[in-house]
Amino acid sequence: MSRHHDDWTHGEPRLVLGVCDDCENRWYLPRDHCPRCGSGRSSSRQSSGDGLCVAVTRSHVTGEVGGAPLSLALVQLDEGPVVMGRVRDELVPGDRARVEFVPDGTGTALVPSFSRRALT
Amino acid sequence: MAVSAFLTGVGLTPFGRLPGRDSQDWQCAAAQIALDDAGLDPLRIGAVIAGYSTVSGHLMPANVVAERLGVRPEVAFGMSVGGATGLAMVAQAASLVASATAEHVLVVAGENRASGQSSTTSTKILAQVGHAHYEVPLGGTVPAYYALLASRYLWSHGLDDAALAPLPVQMREHAVATVGAHFRQPITVADVLSSRPVAEPLRLLDCCPVSDGGAAFVVSRAPTSERSLSIVGVGQGHRHQHLSALDPEDTGAARAAGAALRQAGLDLAEVDVFGIYDSFSITVAMIMEELGLAPPGRAGAYARAGAFQADGRHPLNTHGGLLSYGHSGVAGGMAHLAEVAGQLRGERGAAQVSDCEVGYVHADGGVLSAHVGVVLRKGSQP
Ligand SMILES: [Zn+2]
C-alpha cells in the first residue's frame, strides 16, 4: 500500500516517513513494500525534522540558463532516513540541523530547507 | 567451468567535441569497427542491443541501427540503465549466446552529446535520475548528487578537499598517451583545485566532460579469431535508484563484483587490469573502496602513490577513463571494456600492462544506483 503523500511535495510543510508495520524499518521516499522485509503493510509518521547534516554542496550548475548557485544538504533525520533539502545560512557536515519549509525550488511552493541548530 | 560467451569484436571511436555526426552515425561507425574486428559480415549478427541516446531519444534504437547496418536480427531491443547500460548490454548479450538464442550479438551505443545538445539540456536530462518529486525540484543535478556523496565521503573520513584530486590527475596521465582521448594535456593537483567549482566540493576537473563518440562490441558463442577473449563472469547489483535511499556502505558495487568474480571462479587479487566507472573523482573512489581495491578514504592517496598506473598495483582506466578519454553517454562506460580488451590482447603499446591475463570492468548508472561488473580473460579456449 503506498503512503499518502500529504507532505511538502503536496504543499504541506512537513516531512513524512514510511514505517513498516512488520519490522519497523523506516524510509523517506515513497515505497509500496518494505525493502528490508518485503512487507506491504506500512504507516506514515511525521518526522521531527531534526537530524545530523552529513553532506553539503554549493552547486553552480542548476539545469537552468543563468540559474543562481544553490546549496543542498543531506540530513540524516533522528528517525533514521536521509533527506535531501536546501540549505539556509551556514551548514556543514557534522552540524545538528533542523528543517524549515520555505517557498523556493523549481516547481513547488514549499521545499525543505535545513539550518544549523544549536544543541539544546 | 566451460566458457559460454566470447568478446570477438571491439569498436571504439575517438571521443571529443567532434561535430558532424549524429547519434546513429556514431553508433554505425563504432559497429563497423567491431564487425571488422570480429571478421563478421553484418548478416551473421543474430541479435542487436542498442543503448539509448539522450540526443536522438529514439524509441527503437536497436532497430534503427540494424536497418542502417544491413543487419536483420532475430532479436533486437534498446536498453537503458544509465551509465551501466553498456555493461548491462554485454551481460545480456552473453546470456543470449549462452542460451543459443544467437550466435553473434552486436552491442552498440553512441551519441553526439557534446555537439548536438546544449550543456543546460544535458544537465536537465541527466538530473532526472534524481527523484522527480523529492530531489529534482530542490535544484538537484547529477554533479550535485555526486558532490553530496563527495562531501559525505570527505567528512566521514576526515579528509580535505584535495583528497580526491590525484584521481583525475592519474586519469589524465593515462589519456596523454591515448590517441582518441577527449583531453590529452597533462594536469596537476593544483590545476584540479584551481578549476572552477561545479558543485562543491567537486570542481571542473573532478567531473568527466560531455563528449561525442561511439562504442560497440560483438559477443559470440564461439571465438572468431585468436584475439577473441573469454567473458568469464558477469554480476549486477541494484539496491536503490535515488541518492536519498543510497546506503554508502553497500551501494551494490561489491555485490556486482562479487557475483561476477564468483561466476568466473576468480579472486579480485587475480585481476591484472581494471576499468572502473569514473564519471567523477568521487565515483571511482567509492567504487574502488567498496570493492576493496583501496582502504576506506584512501583511493586518492593510492592514486598519488602510483597504484593505478599501468605498472602499479591496480592498473586502472589506462585509456584515461570518463574523466579524460571522455563521456559520450552509454558509449563512455563501454570504453573501459574496450580498453581492458586491448590490454588483454596485448595491443596497448607503451601503455601495455605486463602479464595481463584477467580484466575486471565495472560501470554504475544513476547515483551509484545500478552496478554491472564483467570479468574478461585472455584466450578463447571454449
Ligand atoms: Zn519491513
Short mmCIF file of C-alpha atoms in Angstrom, two decimals, chain B residues 15 171 207-209 211 276-280 317 319-329 331-336:
data_model
loop_
_atom_site.label_atom_id
_atom_site.label_comp_id
_atom_site.label_asym_id
_atom_site.label_seq_id
_atom_site.Cartn_x
_atom_site.Cartn_y
_atom_site.Cartn_z
CA PHE B 15 35.75 10.86 -28.17
CA MET B 171 43.29 9.56 -15.46
CA CYS B 207 33.94 15.90 -13.44
CA CYS B 208 34.03 14.00 -16.72
CA PRO B 209 33.41 16.03 -19.86
CA SER B 211 31.71 14.07 -25.42
CA ILE B 276 36.13 1.26 -13.29
CA TYR B 277 33.44 3.86 -13.96
CA ASP B 278 34.78 7.32 -13.15
CA SER B 279 32.10 9.88 -14.01
CA PHE B 280 33.51 11.94 -11.13
CA ASN B 317 41.45 3.03 -16.72
CA HIS B 319 42.84 4.85 -21.61
CA GLY B 320 42.05 7.84 -19.36
CA GLY B 321 38.55 6.87 -18.22
CA LEU B 322 35.46 9.01 -18.47
CA LEU B 323 37.41 11.79 -16.79
CA SER B 324 39.80 12.18 -19.72
CA TYR B 325 39.03 9.78 -22.59
CA GLY B 326 35.57 11.27 -22.31
CA HIS B 327 31.92 10.50 -21.70
CA SER B 328 29.65 10.03 -24.63
CA GLY B 329 26.71 8.58 -22.70
CA ALA B 331 29.47 4.52 -25.03
CA GLY B 332 31.50 6.18 -22.26
CA GLY B 333 31.12 3.19 -19.95
CA MET B 334 31.91 0.83 -22.84
CA ALA B 335 35.29 2.48 -23.48
CA HIS B 336 36.57 0.94 -20.23
#
